[in-house]
Coordinates of C-alpha atoms in Angstrom, one line a residue:
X1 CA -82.0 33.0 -11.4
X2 CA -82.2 31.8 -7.6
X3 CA -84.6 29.4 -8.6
X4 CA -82.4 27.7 -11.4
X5 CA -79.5 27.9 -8.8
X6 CA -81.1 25.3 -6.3
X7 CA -82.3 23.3 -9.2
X8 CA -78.6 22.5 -9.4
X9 CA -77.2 19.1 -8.1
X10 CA -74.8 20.2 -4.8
X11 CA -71.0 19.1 -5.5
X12 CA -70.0 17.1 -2.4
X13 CA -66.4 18.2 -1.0
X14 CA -63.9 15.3 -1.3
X15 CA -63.8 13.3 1.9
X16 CA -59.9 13.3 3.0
X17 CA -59.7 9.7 4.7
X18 CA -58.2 10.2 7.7
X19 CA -55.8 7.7 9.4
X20 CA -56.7 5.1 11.8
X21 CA -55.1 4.9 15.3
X22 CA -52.9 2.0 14.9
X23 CA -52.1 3.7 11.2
X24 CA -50.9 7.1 12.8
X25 CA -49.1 5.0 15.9
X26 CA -47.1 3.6 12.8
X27 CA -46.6 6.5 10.9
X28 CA -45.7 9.0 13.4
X29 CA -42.3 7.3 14.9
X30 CA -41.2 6.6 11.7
X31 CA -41.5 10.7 10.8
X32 CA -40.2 11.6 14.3
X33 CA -37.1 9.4 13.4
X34 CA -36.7 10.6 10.2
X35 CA -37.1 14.2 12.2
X36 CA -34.3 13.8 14.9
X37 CA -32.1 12.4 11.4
X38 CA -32.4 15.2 9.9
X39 CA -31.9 17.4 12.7
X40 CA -29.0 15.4 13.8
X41 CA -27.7 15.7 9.9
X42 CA -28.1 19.5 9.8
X43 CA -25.9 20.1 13.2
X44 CA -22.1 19.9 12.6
X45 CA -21.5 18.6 15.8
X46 CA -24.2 16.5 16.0
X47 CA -23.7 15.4 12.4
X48 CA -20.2 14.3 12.2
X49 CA -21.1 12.1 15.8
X50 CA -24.2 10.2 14.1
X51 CA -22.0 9.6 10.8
X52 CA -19.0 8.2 12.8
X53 CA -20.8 6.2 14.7
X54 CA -23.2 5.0 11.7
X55 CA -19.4 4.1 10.2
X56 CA -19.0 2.4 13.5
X57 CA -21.9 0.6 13.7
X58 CA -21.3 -0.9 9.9
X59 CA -17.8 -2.2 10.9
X60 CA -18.8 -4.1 13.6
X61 CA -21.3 -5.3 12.2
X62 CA -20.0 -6.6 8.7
X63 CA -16.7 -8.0 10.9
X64 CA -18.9 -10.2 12.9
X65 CA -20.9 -11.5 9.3
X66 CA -17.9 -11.9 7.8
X67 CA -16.5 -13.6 10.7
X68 CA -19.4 -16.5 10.3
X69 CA -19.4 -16.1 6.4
X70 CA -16.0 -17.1 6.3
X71 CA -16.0 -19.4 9.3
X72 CA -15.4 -22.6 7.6
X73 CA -12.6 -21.5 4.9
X74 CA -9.0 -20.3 5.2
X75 CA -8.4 -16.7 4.8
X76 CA -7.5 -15.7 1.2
X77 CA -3.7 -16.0 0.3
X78 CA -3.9 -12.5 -0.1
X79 CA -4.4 -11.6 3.3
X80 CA -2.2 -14.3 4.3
X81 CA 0.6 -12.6 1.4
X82 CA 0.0 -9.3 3.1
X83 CA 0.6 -10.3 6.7
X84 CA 3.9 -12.0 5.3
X85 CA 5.2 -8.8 4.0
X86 CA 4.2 -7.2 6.9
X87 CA 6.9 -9.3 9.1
X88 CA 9.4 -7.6 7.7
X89 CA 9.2 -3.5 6.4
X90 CA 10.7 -3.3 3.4
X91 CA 10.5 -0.5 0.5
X92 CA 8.6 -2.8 -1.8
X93 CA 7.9 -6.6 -1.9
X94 CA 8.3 -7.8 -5.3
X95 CA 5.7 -7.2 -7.6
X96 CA 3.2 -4.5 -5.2
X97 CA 4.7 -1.2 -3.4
X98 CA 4.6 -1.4 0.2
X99 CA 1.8 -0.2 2.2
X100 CA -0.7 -2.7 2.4
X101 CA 2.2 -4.8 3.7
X102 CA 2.9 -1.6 6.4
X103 CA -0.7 -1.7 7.3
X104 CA -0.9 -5.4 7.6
X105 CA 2.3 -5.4 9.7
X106 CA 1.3 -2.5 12.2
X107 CA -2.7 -4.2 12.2
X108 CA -1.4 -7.7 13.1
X109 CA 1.2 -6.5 15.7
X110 CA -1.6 -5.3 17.6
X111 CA -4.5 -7.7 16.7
X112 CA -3.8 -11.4 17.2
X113 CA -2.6 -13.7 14.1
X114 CA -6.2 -14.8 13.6
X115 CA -9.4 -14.6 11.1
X116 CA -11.5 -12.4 12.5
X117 CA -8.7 -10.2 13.0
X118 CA -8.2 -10.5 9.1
X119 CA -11.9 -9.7 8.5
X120 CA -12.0 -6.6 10.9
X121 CA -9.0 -5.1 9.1
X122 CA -10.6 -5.2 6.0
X123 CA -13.8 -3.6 7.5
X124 CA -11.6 -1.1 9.4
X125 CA -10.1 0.2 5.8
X126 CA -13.9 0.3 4.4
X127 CA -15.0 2.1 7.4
X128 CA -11.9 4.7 6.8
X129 CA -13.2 5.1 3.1
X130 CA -16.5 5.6 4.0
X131 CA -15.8 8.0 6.9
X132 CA -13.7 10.1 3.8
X133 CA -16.4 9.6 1.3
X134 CA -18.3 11.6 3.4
X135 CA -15.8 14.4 4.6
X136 CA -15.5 14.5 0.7
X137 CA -19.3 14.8 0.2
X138 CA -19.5 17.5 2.9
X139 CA -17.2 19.5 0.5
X140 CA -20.0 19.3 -2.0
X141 CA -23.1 19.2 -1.2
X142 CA -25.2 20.1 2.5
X143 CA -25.1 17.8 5.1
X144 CA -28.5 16.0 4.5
X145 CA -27.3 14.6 1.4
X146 CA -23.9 13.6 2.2
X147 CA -24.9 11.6 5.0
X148 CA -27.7 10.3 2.3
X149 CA -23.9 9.4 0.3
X150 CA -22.7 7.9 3.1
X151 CA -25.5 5.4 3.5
X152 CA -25.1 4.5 0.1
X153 CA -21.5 3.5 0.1
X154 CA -22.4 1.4 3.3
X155 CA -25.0 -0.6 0.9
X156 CA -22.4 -0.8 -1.8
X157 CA -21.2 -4.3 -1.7
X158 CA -17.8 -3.3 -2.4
X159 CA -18.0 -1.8 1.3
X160 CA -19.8 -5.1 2.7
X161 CA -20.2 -8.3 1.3
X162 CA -16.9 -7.7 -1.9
X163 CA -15.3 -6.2 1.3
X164 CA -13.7 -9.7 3.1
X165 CA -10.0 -10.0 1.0
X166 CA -7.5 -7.3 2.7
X167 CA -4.7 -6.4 -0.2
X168 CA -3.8 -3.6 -2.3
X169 CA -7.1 -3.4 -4.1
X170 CA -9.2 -3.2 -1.3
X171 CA -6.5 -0.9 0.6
X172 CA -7.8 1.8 -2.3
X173 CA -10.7 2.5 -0.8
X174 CA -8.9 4.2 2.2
X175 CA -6.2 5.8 -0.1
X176 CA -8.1 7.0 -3.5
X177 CA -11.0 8.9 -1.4
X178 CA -8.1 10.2 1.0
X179 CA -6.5 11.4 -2.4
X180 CA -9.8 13.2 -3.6
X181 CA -10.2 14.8 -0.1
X182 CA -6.9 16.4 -0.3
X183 CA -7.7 17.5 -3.9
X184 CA -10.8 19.3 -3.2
X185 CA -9.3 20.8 0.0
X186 CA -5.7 22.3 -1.8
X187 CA -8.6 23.5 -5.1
X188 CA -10.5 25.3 -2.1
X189 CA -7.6 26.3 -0.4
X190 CA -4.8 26.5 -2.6
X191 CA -2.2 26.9 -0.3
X192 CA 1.4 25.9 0.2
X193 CA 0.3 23.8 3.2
X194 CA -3.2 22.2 1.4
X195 CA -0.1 21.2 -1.3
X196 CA 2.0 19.0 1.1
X197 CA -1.1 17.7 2.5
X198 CA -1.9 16.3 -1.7
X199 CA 1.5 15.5 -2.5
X200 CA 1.7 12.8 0.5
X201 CA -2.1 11.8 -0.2
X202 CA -0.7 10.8 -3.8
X203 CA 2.6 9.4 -2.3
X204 CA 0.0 7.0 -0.4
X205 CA -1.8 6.3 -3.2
X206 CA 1.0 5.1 -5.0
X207 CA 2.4 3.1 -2.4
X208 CA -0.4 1.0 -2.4
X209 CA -1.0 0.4 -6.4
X210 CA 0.7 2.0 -8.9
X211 CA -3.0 1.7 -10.9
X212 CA -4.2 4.4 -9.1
X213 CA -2.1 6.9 -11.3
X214 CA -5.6 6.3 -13.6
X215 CA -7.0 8.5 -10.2
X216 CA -4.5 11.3 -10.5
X217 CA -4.3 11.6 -14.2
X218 CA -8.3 12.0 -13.5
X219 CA -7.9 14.9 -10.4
X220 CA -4.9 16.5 -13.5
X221 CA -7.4 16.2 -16.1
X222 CA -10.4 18.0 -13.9
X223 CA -8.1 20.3 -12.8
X224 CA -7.7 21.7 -16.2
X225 CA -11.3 21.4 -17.6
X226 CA -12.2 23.5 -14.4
X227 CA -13.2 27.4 -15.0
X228 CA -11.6 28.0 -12.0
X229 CA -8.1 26.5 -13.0
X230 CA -6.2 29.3 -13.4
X231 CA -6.7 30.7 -9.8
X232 CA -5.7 27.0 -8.9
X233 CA -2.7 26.9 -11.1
X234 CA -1.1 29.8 -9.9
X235 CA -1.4 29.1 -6.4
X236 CA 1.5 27.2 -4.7
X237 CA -0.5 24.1 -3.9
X238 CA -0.2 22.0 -7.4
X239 CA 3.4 22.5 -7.9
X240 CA 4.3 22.3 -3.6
X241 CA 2.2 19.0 -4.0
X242 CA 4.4 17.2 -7.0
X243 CA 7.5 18.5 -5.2
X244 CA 6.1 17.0 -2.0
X245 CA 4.9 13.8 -3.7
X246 CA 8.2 13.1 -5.2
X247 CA 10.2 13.6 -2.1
X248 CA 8.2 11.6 -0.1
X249 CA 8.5 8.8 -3.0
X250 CA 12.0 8.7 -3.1
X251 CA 13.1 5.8 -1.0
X252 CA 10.8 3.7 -2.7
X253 CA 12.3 5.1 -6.1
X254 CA 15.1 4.0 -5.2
X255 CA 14.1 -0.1 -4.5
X256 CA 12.2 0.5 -7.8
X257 CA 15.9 1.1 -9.6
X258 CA 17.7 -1.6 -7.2
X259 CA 15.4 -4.0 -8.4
X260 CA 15.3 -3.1 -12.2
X261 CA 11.3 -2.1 -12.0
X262 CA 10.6 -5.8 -11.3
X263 CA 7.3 -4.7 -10.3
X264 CA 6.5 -3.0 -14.4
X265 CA 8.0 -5.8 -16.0
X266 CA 5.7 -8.4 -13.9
X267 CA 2.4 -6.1 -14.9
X268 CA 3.8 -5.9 -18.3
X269 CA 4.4 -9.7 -18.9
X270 CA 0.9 -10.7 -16.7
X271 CA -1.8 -8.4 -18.0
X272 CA -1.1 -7.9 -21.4
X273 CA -3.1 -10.1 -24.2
X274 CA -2.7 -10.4 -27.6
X275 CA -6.1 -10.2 -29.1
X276 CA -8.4 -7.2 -29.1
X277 CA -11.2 -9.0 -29.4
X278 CA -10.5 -11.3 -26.2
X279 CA -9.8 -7.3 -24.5
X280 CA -12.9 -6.5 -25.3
X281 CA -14.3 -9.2 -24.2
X282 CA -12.8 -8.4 -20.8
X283 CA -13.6 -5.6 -21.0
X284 CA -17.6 -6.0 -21.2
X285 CA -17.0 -8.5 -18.5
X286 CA -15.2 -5.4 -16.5
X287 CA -18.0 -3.0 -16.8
X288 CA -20.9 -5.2 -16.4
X289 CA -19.6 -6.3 -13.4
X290 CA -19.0 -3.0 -11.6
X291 CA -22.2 -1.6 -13.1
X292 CA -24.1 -4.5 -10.9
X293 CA -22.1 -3.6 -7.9
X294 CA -23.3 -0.4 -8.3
X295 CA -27.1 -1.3 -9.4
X296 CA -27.5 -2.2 -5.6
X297 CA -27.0 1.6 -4.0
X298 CA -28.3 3.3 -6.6
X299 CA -31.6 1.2 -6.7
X300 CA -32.2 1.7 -3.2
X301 CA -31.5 5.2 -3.0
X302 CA -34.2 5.5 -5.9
X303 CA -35.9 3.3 -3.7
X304 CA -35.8 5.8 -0.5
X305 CA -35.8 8.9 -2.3
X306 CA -39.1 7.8 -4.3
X307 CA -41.2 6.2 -1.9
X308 CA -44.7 7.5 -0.9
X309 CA -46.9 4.7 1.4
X310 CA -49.9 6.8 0.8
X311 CA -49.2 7.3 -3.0
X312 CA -48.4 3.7 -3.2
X313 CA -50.8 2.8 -6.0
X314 CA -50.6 5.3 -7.5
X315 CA -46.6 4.9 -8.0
X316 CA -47.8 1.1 -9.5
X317 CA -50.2 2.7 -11.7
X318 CA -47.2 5.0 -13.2
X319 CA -44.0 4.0 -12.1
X320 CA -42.2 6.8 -14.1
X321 CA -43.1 8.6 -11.3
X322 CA -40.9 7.0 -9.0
X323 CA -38.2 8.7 -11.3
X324 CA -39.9 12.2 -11.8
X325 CA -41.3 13.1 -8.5
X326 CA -37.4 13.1 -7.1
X327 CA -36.8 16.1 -9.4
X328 CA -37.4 19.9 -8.6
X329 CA -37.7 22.6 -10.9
X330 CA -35.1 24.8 -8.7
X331 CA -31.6 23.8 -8.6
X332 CA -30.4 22.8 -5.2
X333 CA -29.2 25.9 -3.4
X334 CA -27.1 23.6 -1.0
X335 CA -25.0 22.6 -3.8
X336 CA -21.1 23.7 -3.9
X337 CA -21.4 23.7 -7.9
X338 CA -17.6 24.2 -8.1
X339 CA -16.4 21.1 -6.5
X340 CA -19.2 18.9 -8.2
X341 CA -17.8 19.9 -11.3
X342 CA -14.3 18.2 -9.6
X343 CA -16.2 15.3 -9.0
X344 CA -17.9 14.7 -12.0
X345 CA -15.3 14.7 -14.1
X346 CA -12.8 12.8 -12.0
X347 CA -15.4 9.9 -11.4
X348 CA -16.3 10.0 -15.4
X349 CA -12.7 10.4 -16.1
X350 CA -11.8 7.2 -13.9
X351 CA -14.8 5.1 -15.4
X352 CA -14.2 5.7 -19.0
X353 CA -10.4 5.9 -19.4
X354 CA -9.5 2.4 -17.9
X355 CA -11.5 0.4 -20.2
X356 CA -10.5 2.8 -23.1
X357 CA -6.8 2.2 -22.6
X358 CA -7.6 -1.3 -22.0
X359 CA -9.0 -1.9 -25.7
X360 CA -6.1 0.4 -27.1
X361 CA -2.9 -1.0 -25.3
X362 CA -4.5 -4.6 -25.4
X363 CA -4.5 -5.1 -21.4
X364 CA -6.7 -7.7 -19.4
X365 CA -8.9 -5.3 -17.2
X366 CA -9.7 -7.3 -14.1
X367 CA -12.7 -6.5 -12.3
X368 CA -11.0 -6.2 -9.2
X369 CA -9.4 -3.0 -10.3
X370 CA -12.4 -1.3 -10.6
X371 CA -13.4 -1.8 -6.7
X372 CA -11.6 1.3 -6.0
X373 CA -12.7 3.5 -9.2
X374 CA -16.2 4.1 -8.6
X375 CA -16.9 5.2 -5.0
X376 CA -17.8 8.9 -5.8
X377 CA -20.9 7.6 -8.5
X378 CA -23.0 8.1 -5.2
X379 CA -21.9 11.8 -4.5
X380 CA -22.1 12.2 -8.2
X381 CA -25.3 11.6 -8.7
X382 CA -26.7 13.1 -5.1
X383 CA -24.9 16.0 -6.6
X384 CA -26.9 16.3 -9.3
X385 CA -28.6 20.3 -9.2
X386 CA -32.1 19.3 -9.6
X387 CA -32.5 16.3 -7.5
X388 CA -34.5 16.0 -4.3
X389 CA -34.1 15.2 -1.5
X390 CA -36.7 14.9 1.2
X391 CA -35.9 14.9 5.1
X392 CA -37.4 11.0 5.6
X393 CA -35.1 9.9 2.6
X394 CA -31.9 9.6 4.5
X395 CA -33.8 7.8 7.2
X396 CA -35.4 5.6 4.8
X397 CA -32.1 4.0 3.4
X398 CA -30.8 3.8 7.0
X399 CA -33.9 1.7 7.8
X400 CA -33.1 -0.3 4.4
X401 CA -29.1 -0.5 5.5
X402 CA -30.4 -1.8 8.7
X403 CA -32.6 -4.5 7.5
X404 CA -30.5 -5.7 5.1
X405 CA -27.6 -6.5 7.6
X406 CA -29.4 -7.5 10.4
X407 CA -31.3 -10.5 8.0
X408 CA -27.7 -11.2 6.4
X409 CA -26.1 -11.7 9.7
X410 CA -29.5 -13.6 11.0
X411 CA -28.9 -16.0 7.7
X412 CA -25.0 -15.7 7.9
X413 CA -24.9 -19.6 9.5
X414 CA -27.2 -21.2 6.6
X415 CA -25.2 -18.9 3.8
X416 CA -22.3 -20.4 5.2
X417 CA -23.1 -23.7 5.5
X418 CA -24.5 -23.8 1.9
X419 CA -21.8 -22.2 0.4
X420 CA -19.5 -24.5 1.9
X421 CA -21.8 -27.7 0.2
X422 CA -21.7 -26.5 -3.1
X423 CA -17.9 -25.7 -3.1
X424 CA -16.6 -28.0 -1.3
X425 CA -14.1 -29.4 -3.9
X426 CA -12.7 -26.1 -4.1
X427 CA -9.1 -26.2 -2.8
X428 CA -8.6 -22.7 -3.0
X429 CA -11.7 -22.2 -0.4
X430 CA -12.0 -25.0 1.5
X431 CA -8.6 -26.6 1.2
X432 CA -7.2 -27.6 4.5
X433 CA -4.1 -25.1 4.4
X434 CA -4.4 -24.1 7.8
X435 CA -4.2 -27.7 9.1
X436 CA -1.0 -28.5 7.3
X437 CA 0.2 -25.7 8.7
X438 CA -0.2 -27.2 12.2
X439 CA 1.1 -30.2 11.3
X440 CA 4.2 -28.9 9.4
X441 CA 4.9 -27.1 12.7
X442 CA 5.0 -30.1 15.1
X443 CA 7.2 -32.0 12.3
X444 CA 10.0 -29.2 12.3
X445 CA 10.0 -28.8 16.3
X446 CA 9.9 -32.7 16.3
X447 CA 12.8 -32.8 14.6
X448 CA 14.8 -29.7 15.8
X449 CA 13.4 -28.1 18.5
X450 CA 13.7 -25.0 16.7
X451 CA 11.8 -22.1 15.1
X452 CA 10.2 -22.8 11.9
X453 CA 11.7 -19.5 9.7
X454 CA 11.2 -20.2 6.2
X455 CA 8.4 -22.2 4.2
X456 CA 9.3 -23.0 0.4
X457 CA 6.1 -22.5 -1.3
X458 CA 3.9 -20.7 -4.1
X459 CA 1.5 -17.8 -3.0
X460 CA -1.7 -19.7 -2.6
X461 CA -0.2 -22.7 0.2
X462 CA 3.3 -20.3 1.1
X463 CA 1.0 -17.3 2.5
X464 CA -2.0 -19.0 4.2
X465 CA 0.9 -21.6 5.5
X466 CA 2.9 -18.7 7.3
X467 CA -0.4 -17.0 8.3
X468 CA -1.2 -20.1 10.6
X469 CA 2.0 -21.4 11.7
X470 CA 2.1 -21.0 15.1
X471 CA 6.1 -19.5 14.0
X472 CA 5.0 -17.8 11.6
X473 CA 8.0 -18.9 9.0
X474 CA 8.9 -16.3 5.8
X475 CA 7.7 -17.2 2.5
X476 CA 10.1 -18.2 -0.5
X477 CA 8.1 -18.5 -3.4
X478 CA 10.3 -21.6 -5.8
X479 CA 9.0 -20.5 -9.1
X480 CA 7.9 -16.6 -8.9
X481 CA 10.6 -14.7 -10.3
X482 CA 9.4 -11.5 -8.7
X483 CA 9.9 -13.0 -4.8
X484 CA 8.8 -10.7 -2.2
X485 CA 12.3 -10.0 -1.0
X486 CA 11.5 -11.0 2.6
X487 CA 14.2 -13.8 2.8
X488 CA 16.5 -15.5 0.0
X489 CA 17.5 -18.6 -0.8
X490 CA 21.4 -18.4 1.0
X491 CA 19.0 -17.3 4.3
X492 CA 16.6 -20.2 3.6
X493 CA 19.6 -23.2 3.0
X494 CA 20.9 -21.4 6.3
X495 CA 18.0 -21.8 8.5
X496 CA 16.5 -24.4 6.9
X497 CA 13.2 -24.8 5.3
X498 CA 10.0 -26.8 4.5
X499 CA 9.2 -27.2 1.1
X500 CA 6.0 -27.5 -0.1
X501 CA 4.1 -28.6 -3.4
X502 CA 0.3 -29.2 -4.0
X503 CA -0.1 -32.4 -6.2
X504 CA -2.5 -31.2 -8.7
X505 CA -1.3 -27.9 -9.2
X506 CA 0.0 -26.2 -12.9
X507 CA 3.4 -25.4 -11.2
X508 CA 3.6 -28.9 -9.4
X509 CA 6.5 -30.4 -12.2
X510 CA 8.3 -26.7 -11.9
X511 CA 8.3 -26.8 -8.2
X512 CA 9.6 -30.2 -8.0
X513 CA 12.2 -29.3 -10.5
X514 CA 13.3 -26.7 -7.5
X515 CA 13.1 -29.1 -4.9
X516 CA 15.2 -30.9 -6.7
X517 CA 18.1 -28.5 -7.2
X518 CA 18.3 -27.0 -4.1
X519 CA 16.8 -29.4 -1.2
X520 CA 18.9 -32.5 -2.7
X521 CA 19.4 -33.5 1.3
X522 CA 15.6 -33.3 1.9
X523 CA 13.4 -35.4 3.7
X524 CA 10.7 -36.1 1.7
X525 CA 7.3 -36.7 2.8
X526 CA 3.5 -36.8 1.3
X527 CA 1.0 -35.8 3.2
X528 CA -3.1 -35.9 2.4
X529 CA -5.0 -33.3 4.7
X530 CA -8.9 -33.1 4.6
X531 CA -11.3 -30.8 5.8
X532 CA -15.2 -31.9 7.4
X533 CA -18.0 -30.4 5.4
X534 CA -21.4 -30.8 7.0
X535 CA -19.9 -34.1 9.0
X536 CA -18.6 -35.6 5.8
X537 CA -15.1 -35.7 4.3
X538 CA -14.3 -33.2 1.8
X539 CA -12.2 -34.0 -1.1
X540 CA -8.4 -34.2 0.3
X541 CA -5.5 -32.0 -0.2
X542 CA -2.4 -34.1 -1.2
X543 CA 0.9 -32.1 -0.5
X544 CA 4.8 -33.6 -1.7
X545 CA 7.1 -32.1 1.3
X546 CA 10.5 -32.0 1.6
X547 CA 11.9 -30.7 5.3
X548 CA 15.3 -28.9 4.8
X549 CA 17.5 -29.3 8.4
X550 CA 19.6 -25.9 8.9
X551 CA 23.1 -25.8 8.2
X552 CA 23.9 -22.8 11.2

């Protein structure tokens, strides 16, 4: 028997290959930083620091890329519309409820009149909905994975590059996850006080866009699929926080009824189509969009979450296994089950029911509306029982987060530059709004020595025009019939006004028609303004004025 033993060939043990130097100098700071993360993630203290400052960090940072992105171009009417409203504080302004005009208004009386005061607002309201996101996701899951969430909204490009245009959609991201916070706290809480603190989330929430009553139909429906929702039902908080929602509404209630609910009748006579099929067109259009946006997020986190250096052909040789080594066979024992249900349902609830009722009631679904309707997919999904997380993964998106801005702001100049050569032509972007401005300005003092208080214009010259107007003048829009109420046409004949018209525009003949019947005195003036592209001549801007003296 011994002798047949050593007749037998020996089994060598399996060699582990073990790490050069210059391999383990690489490895080791990357696991030591992935270390302190973590430890920095599991500390409250600690925890909420590094997230605030990570928020921090990404609003500087996008500000000053944006800054240079946008460098050559005007700002967007719609920043310049929301800085006019937020001249004056009114109840409403026409077709939108008030607060992104409040916001605007507050932001700009601090901040100079200028664009990268434009561009850091709109960071500053991602930064608040990301900073929320993750109060939200500490509610949820432990602390690990919500920063984990938090890194993945700051790769969404609705929170960076989709981020640039300040108005009432973007304003949702600040107000919608501020709604779902106050949700899951009054659900936890369920107290008179968590109510009040719900009702004037939603009061928020409306006053920026009444679409967001798709989010709290969502937070109603959840609440009543929930096990738990008679326990939350009879508590004070639900009914303290309608009472509370409609009290705080009231004064804009009562502009709503002043006006005749100018601002339904203009949804109602804007967005609504005729033909299914062209809704459902729109509607593909809709979803394929936001499902892109949110492709970028969830591919890296798969990215981070799946990665092994050492396993790396291994992962080429099967890549399912980039999908089924991030799952455990335990459920997650971090996970607040109760509120993930909340969260589930409201972010299905929200993705689902607008395109539905946009195919029923035949309404044009624009992809902008769906910038503020997905920003818990991340939590949802980090949320899910059996996924894992491992320490480095958090880390390993950071590092990604960190690449990807620091090469976008390193290529921000060339980006910019080529943007700027293929669109050139493109009025909208690259008209020369902001130099007729200056030049509209030095005609009015030439002739008055006055202040320039009223511009006659549509949206897309009147707001950009009044945003860089040294004065600053109000906007009277000649052929919107839901005006912004911020001055009239008795105030304008009074003070006098410019009136503008773009040659070339599909309002031009209506706007002349109004120049016609109420600036019969006018000066009348054309005026060509051009903009330098790359040290050529862009294609000009051709403007019909007519300068209206005051009357006072």
């Amino acid at each position: 028997m011994a002798k047949n033993s050593r007749n037998l060939p020996v089994q060598k043990p399996a060699l582990r290959k073990i790490p050069s130097p210059a391999g383990r100098r690489r490895v080791r700071p990357l696991r030591r930083v992935a270390a302190w993360l973590a430890a920095m993630t599991r500390d409250a203290s600690a925890g909420t620091a590094l997230a605030l400052w990570f928020v921090t960090a990404h609003v500087v940072l996008w500000t000053v890329i944006l800054v240079i992105l946008k460098g050559r171009q005007d700002v967007h009417f719609d920043i310049a519309e929301a800085y006019g409203w937020g001249q004056r504080f009114l109840f409403g302004y026409g077709k939108h409820p008030p607060l992104s005009g409040w916001i605007a208004g507050l932001w700009f009386r601090v901040f100079p009149v200028a664009d990268w005061a434009a561009y850091a607002l709109a960071m500053a309201v991602c930064g608040f909905g990301m900073a929320t996101t993750w109060a939200i996701a500490l509610k949820v899951v432990d602390r690990r994975r919500a920063f984990l969430v938090l890194v993945m909204v700051a790769v969404y490009p609705i929170f960076n590059f989709k981020g640039f245009k300040y108005n009432a959609d973007l304003l949702q991201l600040a107000t919608l996850p501020l709604l779902v916070l106050a949700y899951l706290h009054a659900f936890e809480k369920k107290t008179a006080w968590s109510g009040v603190a719900l009702g004037l989330a939603a009061m928020l929430a409306l006053m920026t866009k009444y679409w967001v009553v798709t989010m709290i139909g969502a937070i109603g429906i959840a609440a009543l699929l929930h096990p738990q929702r008679m326990a939350f039902l009879r508590s004070p908080a639900p009914w303290v926080a309608i009472v509370t929602g409609v009290v705080a509404m009231a004064p804009h209630l009562v502009w709503l009824w002043q006006v005749d609910f100018e601002p339904f009748a203009y949804a109602g006579g804007t967005y609504t189509i005729e033909s299914r099929r062209d809704a459902l067109q729109i509607i593909l259009g809709y979803l394929s969009h936001n499902a892109a946006m949110l492709a970028v997020p969830v591919g890296l986190a798969a990215l981070a979450l799946g990665w092994r250096p050492r396993r790396l052909p291994d992962l080429i040789r099967r890549p399912l296994d980039w999908v089924t080594r991030t799952w455990a066979r335990e459920p997650n024992p971090g996970l607040n089950v109760s509120q993930a249900l909340n969260v589930w349902v409201i972010q299905a609830v929200v993705a689902i029911g607008p395109p539905l009722g946009a195919w029923a009631f035949h309404i044009y679904l624009k992809t902008d509306w769906g910038i503020s309707l997905f920003f818990l997919v991340p939590l949802a999904l980090v949320a899910l029982p059996w996924l894992r997380v491992q320490m480095a993964a958090p880390a390993r998106l950071a590092a990604i987060w960190l690449v990807m801005s620091l090469v976008t702001l390193a290529a921000a100049p060339r980006i910019a530059a080529y943007t700027e050569m293929l669109n050139a032509a493109d009025a909208e972007g690259y008209g020369s709004r902001s130099q007729l401005a200056r030049q509209l300005t030095e005609l009015w003092r030439q002739r008055f020595a006055t202040r320039w208080e009223v511009v006659a214009a549509e949206t897309e010259a009147g707001g950009p025009i009044g945003f860089y107007a040294p004065d600053h003048p109000l906007m009277l829009q000649p052929t919107d019939h839901f005006g912004s109420g911020l001055t009239s046409l008795a105030e304008a004949k009074e003070k006098g006004f410019i009136g503008v018209c773009e040659v070339g525009d599909h309002r031009f003949a209506a706007c002349e028609a109004w120049m016609a019947a109420n600036a019969v005195m006018a000066e009348r003036l054309n005026i060509t303004t051009r903009r330098i592209v790359n040290g050529a001549i862009a294609a000009p801007s051709s403007w019909r004025v007519y300068i209206v003296a005051p009357t006072r």
